XYZ file of C-alpha atoms in Angstrom:
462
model
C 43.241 -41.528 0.679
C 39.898 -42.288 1.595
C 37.615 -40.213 3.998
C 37.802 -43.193 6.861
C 41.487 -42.635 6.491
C 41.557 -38.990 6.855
C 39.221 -38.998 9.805
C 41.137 -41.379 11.614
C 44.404 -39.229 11.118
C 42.236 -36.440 12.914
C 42.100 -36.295 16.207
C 39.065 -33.973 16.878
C 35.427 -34.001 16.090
C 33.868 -30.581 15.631
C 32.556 -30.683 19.300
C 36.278 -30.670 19.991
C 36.067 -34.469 21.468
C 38.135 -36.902 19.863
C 36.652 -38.709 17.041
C 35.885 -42.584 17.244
C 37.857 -43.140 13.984
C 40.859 -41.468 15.748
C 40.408 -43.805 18.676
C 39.785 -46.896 16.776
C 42.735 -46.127 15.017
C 45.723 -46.162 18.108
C 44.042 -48.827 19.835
C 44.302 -51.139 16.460
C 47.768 -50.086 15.945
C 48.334 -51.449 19.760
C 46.627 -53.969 19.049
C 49.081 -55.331 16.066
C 51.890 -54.282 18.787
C 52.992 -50.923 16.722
C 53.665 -48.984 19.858
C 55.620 -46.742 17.519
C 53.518 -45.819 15.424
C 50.921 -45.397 18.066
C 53.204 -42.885 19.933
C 53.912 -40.966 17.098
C 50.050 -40.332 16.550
C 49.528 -39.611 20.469
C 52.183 -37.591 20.942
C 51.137 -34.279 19.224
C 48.019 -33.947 21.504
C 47.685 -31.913 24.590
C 47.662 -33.609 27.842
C 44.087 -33.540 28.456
C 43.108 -34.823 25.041
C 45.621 -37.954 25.839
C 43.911 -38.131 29.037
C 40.600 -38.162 26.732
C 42.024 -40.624 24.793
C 42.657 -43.110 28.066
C 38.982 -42.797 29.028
C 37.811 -43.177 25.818
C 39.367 -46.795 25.835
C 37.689 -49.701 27.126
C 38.647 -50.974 30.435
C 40.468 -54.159 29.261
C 42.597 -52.166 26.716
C 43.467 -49.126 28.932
C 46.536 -51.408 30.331
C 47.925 -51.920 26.741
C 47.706 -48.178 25.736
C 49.140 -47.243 28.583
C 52.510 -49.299 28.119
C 52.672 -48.320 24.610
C 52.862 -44.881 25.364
C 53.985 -45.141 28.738
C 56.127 -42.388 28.089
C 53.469 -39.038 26.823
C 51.510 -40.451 29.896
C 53.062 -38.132 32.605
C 52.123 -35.747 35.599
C 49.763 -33.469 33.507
C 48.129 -36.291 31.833
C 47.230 -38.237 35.100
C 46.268 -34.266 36.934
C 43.807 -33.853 33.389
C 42.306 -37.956 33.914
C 38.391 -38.982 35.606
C 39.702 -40.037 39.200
C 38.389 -43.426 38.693
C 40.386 -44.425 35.407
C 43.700 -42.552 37.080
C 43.103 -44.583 40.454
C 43.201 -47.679 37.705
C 46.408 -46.640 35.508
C 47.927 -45.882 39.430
C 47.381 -49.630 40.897
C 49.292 -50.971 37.746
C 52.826 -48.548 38.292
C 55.099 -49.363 40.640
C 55.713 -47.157 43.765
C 58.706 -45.293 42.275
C 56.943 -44.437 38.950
C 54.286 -42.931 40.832
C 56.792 -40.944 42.344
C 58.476 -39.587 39.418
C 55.196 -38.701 38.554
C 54.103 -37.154 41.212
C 57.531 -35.287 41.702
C 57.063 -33.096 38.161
C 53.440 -31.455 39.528
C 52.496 -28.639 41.806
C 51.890 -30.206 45.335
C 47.685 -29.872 44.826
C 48.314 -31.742 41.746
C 50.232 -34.636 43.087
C 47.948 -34.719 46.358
C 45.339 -35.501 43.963
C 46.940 -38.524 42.465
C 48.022 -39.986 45.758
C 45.174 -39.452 48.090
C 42.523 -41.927 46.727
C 45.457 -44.569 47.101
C 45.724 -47.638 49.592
C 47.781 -46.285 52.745
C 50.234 -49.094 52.522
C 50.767 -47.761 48.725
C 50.892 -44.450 49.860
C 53.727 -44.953 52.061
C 55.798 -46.799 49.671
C 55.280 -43.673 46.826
C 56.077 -41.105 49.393
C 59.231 -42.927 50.606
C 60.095 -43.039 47.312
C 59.648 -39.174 46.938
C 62.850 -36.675 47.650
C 62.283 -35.407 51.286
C 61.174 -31.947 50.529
C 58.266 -33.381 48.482
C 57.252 -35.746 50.679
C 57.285 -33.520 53.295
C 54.778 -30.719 51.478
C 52.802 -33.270 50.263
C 52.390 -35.538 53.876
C 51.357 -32.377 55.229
C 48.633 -31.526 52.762
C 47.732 -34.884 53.910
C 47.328 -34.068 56.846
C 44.129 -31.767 56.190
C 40.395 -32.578 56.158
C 39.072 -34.000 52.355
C 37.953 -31.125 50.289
C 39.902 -28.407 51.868
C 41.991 -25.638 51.340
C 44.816 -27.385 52.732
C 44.329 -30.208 49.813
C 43.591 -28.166 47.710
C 46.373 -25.381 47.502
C 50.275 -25.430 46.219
C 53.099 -24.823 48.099
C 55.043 -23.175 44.918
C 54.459 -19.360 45.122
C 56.397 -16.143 45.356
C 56.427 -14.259 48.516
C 58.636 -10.966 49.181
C 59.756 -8.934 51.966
C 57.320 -5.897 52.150
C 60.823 -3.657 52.441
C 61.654 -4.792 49.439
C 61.573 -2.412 46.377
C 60.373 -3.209 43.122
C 63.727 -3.867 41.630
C 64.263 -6.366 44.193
C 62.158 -8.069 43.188
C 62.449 -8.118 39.507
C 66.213 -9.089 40.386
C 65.096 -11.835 43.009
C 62.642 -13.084 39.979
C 65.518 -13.069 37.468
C 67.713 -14.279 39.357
C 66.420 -17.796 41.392
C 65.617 -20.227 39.006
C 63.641 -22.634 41.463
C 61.374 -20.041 41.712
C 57.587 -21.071 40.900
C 56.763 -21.256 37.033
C 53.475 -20.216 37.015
C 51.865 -17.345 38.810
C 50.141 -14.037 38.500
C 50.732 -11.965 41.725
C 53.586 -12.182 44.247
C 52.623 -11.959 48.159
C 54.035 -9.320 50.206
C 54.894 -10.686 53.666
C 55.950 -9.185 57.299
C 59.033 -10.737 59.148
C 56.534 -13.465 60.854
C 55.355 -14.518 56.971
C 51.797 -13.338 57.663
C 50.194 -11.487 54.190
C 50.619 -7.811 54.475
C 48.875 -7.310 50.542
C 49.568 -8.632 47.232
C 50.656 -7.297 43.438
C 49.685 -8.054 40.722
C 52.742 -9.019 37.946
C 51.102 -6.256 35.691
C 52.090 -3.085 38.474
C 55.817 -4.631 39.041
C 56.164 -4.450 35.479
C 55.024 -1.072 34.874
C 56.641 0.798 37.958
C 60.010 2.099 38.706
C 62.088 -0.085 40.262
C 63.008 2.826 43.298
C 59.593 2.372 44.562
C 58.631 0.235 47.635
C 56.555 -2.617 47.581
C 54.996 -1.207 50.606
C 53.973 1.716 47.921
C 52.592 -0.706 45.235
C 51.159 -3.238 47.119
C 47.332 -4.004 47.473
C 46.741 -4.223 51.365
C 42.626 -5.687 50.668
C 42.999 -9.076 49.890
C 41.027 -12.100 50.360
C 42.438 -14.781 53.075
C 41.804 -18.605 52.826
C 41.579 -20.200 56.158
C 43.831 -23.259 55.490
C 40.756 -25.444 56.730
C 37.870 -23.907 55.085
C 35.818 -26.119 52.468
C 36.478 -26.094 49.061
C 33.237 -24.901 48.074
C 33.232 -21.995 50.174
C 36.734 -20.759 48.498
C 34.763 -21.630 45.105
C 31.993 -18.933 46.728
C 34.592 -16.938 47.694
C 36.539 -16.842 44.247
C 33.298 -16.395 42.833
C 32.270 -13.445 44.912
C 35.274 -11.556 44.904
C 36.323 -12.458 41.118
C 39.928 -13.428 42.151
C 42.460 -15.202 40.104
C 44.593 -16.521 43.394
C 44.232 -16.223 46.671
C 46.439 -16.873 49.699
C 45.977 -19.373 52.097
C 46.746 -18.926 55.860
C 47.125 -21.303 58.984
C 45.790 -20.982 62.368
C 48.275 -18.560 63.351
C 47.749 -16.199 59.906
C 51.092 -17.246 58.332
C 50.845 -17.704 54.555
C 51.166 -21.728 53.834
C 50.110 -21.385 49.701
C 47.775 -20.451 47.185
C 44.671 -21.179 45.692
C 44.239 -20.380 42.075
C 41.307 -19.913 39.871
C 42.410 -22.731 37.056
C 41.781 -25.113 40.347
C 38.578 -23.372 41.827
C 37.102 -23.819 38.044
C 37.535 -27.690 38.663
C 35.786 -27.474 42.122
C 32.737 -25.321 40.854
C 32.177 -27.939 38.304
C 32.551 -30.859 40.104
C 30.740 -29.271 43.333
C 27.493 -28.649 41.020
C 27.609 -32.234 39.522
C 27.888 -33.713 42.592
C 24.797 -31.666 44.093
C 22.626 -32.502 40.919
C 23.339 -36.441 41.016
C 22.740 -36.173 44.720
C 19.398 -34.684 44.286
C 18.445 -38.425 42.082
C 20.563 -40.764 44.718
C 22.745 -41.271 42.234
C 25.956 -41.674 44.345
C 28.802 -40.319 42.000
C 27.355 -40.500 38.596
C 30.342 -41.332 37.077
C 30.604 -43.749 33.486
C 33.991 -45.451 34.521
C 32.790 -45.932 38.026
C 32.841 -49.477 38.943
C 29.193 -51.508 38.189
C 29.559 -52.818 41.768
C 30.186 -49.498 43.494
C 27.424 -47.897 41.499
C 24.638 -50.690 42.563
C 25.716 -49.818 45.787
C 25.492 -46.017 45.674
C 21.758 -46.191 43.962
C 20.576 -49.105 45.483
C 20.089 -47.874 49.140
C 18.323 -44.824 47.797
C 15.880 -47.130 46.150
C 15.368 -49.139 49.210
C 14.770 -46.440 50.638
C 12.196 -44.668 48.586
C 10.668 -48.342 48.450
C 9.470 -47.432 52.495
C 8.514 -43.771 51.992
C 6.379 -45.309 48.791
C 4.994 -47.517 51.166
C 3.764 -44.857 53.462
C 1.618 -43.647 50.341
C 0.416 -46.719 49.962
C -1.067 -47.168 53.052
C -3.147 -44.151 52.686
C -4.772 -44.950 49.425
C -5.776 -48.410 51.139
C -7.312 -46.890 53.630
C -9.770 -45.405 51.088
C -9.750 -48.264 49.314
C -13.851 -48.735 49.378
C -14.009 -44.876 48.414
C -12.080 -45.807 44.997
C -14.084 -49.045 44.512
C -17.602 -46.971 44.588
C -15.728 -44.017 42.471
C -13.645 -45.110 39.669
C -12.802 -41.539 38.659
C -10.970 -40.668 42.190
C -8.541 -43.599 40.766
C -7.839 -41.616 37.427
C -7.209 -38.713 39.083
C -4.890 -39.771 41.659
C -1.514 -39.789 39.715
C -2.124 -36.044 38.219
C -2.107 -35.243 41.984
C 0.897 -36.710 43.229
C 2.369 -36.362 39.730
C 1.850 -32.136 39.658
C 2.191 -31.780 43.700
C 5.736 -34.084 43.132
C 7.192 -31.587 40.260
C 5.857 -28.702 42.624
C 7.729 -29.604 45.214
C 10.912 -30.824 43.045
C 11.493 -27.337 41.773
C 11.446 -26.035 44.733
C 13.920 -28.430 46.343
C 16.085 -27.457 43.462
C 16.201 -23.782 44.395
C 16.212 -24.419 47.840
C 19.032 -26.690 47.522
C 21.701 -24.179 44.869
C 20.892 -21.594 47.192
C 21.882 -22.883 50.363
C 25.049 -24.317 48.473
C 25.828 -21.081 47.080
C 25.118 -19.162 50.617
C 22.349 -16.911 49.109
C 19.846 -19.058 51.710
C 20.887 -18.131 55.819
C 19.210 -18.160 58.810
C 18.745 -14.108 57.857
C 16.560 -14.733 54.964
C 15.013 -18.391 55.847
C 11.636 -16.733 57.392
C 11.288 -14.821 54.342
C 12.566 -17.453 51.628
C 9.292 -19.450 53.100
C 6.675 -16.654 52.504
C 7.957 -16.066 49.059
C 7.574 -19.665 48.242
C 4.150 -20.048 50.312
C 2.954 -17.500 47.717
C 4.390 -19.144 44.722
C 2.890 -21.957 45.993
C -0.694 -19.979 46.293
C -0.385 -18.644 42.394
C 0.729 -21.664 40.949
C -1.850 -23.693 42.796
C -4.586 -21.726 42.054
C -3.753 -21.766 38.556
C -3.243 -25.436 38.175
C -6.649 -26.341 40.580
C -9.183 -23.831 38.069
C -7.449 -26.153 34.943
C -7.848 -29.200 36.803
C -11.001 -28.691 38.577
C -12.882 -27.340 35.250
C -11.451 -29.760 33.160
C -12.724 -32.860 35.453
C -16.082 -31.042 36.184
C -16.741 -31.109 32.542
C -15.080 -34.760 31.642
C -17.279 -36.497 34.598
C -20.253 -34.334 34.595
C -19.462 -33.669 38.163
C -19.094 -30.135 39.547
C -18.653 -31.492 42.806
C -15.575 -33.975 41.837
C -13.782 -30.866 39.780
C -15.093 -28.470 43.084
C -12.821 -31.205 45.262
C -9.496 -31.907 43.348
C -8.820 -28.254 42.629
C -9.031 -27.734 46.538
C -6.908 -30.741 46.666
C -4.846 -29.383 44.329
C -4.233 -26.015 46.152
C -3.646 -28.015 49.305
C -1.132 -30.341 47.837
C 1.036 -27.539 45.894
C 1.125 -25.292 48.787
C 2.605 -28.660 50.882
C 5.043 -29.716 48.238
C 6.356 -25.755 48.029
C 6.562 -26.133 52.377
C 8.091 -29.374 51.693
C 10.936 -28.282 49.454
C 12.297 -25.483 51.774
C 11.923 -27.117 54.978
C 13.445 -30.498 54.358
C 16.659 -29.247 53.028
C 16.571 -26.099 55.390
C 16.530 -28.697 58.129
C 19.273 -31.395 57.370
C 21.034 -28.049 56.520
C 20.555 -27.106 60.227
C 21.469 -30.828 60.933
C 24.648 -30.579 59.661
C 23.386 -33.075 57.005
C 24.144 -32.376 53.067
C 20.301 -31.135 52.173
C 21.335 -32.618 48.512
C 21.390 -36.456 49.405
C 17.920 -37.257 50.853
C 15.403 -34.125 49.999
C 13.949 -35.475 47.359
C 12.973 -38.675 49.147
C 11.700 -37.025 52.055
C 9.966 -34.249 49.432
C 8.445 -36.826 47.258
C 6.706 -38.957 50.312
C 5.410 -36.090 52.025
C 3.795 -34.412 48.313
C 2.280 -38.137 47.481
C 1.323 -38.593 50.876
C -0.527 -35.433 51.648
C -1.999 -35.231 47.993
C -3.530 -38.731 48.360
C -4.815 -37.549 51.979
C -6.025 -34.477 50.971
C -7.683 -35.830 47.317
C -9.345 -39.200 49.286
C -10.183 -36.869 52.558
C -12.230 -34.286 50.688
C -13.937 -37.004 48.332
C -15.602 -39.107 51.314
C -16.000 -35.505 53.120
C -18.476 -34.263 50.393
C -20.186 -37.234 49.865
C -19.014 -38.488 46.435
C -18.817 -41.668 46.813
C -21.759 -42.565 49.329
């Protein structure tokens, strides 16, 4: 055997990705139509490495893997896939298989795989589903994008709180429909509304005489069935939970958020917020060319007209620059330093109001801190700047002028980054999608201002 050969009959690199020689290797073997043999190799990996394997593929092959090992791709492979391949393999399966599918997963699962479909595909899968699935899964439906009610299951275990622990170690035994996966039952009054919850660990480890009212945590942490799923990530966060229940308007317990979902959301929440900050719609490598022109595009467009208003201000000093050449060098360390001045402080500005550590409490006194941040770091950066010019043009008076600049521009760029996503916060806006547009026009704008101003003010170039 040679090494190529060995490292194709490996499936993982040592970053625990799947190795190109692995790859290469099933998609020739579909190529020369040995689906077999191509099955055989597939099948020993976990779900989400097969899922790996799908994205891995080219577009125009994905079709041909797929139907040679239709059968290892099932619910937990399409639950594990990028949204945008999944929606792919989807449109190719008929209604029916889709609903197989979708019939093996927890109900968050299969909301997942049907949501991003067309409706009139949507309908045809769900008819297709047996009427207790269809019915959990039209009414997750039936809640906002991005909620709790999308994102929790239905399958959970819920008790009587007169119950006593052998109850419900018999009732667990004893009901095989019963969830498979969980790690503490609900304890609920006659209306269904959570009374406390307990954990599988104290069931386990106390007499089965007791009461559940007697085990039973009473402090738990409620999900309003509406709330956004990045406040339950805060929450989860905050509180360290593993699940959580979910509640309606009326406090009765409708399912369960757990933390092997909420990991998902934090990740995919903190993406999204960082490609937002660079107009980079979703960011995503198997995202469509044509729906990625269109998400950066307008972005561009738009920073095309805020660069404009920049523009405009260095024309009108345009005779300044022509008698000084030097204000022209200098320019871009300006906007460039007052730009990454007011970028970090966007970024802070920005996690912190998405993690809820900025509020209305703290947003007087989040704006002095950064004011004197601001102060420091432009004080530091204008004695640098203004001694190093001094010295390279022999003019005290040009160094005396862009360190004042300087200061003024730093202290507007760390302004800048709180109060332009403070305010499309207030707006009801998301404070990641245009800040740094706004942030970036107002730090080249006022540093070009403030630069030009102070040269013609003092006389340097007349």
């Amino acid at each position: 055997m040679t090494d190529e050969t060995d490292t194709a009959d490996t499936p993982h690199e040592g970053h625990d990705g799947l190795s190109p020689d692995f790859v290469r290797a099933i998609l020739d073997l579909v190529e020369a139509g040995d689906a077999e043999a191509a099955r055989e190799k597939v099948e020993p990996l976990h779900p989400a490495d097969i899922a790996d394997l799908v994205e891995l593929t080219p577009g125009d092959q994905r079709h041909a893997l797929a139907a040679a090992i239709a059968g290892l791709i099932d619910g937990e492979v399409l639950a594990e896939m990028n949204d945008w391949v999944r929606e792919d393999l989807i449109d190719a399966l008929e209604p029916h298989e889709v609903a197989d599918i979708a019939a093996e997963l927890d109900t968050d699962d299969a909301v997942a795989i049907i949501e991003d479909m067309e409706e009139e595909d949507q309908r045809a899968v769900l008819r297709a589903l047996d009427p207790d699935d269809r019915a959990a899964i039209e009414e997750a439906l039936s809640y906002p994008e991005e909620s709790a009610g999308r994102l929790m299951q239905r399958e959970l275990i819920a008790v009587p709180e007169h119950w006593t622990v052998g109850d419900v170690l018999d009732f667990l035994r004893g009901n095989d429909d019963l969830a498979t996966d969980f790690w503490e039952i609900f304890v609920v009054d006659p209306a269904h509304h959570p009374v406390g919850t307990c954990a599988l660990s104290w069931i386990l480890r106390t007499p089965r005489a007791i009461s559940m009212r007697d085990v039973m945590q009473r402090e738990q942490t409620l999900i309003p069935v509406e709330m956004d799923q990045e406040e339950v990530a805060l929450r989860f966060q905050k509180y360290a939970l593993i699940s959580a229940a979910v509640v309606d308007d009326s406090g009765r317990l409708v399912g369960m958020i757990t933390v092997d979902d909420i990991v998902h959301i934090i990740q995919e929440e903190a993406g999204e917020d960082a490609l937002l900050l660079s107009g980079a719609g979703d960011g995503d490598i198997n995202e469509p060319i044509r729906d990625s022109y269109r998400a950066r595009v307008r972005w561009l467009v738009a920073n095309l007209f805020t660069a404009l208003v920049a523009s405009s201000i260095i024309a009108m000093f345009g005779a300044a620059i022509e008698q000084m050449v030097a204000l022209a060098v200098l320019m871009p360390i300006v906007a460039s330093v007052g730009g990454n001045a007011g970028t970090q402080t966007m970024a802070i500005v920005v996690r912190a109001l998405a993690t809820n550590q900025l509020t209305q409490s703290n947003t007087v006194r989040t704006i002095r801190r950064e004011i004197l941040v601001a102060i420091l770091n432009g004080g530091t950066i204008a004695l640098l700047l203004g001694v190093g010019a001094g010295l390279i043009f022999a003019n005290p008076a040009l160094g005396m002028v862009i360190a004042v600049a300087m200061v003024i521009n730093i202290l507007v760029a760390g302004l800048a980054g709180v109060l332009v996503p403070v305010t499309l916060e207030r707006m009801k806006q998301d404070p990641a999608v245009a800040s740094s547009v706004f942030v970036t026009m107002v730090t080249d704008s006022m540093g070009f201002l403030a630069f030009l101003g102070l040269a013609v003010a003092a006389g340097l170039t007349g």
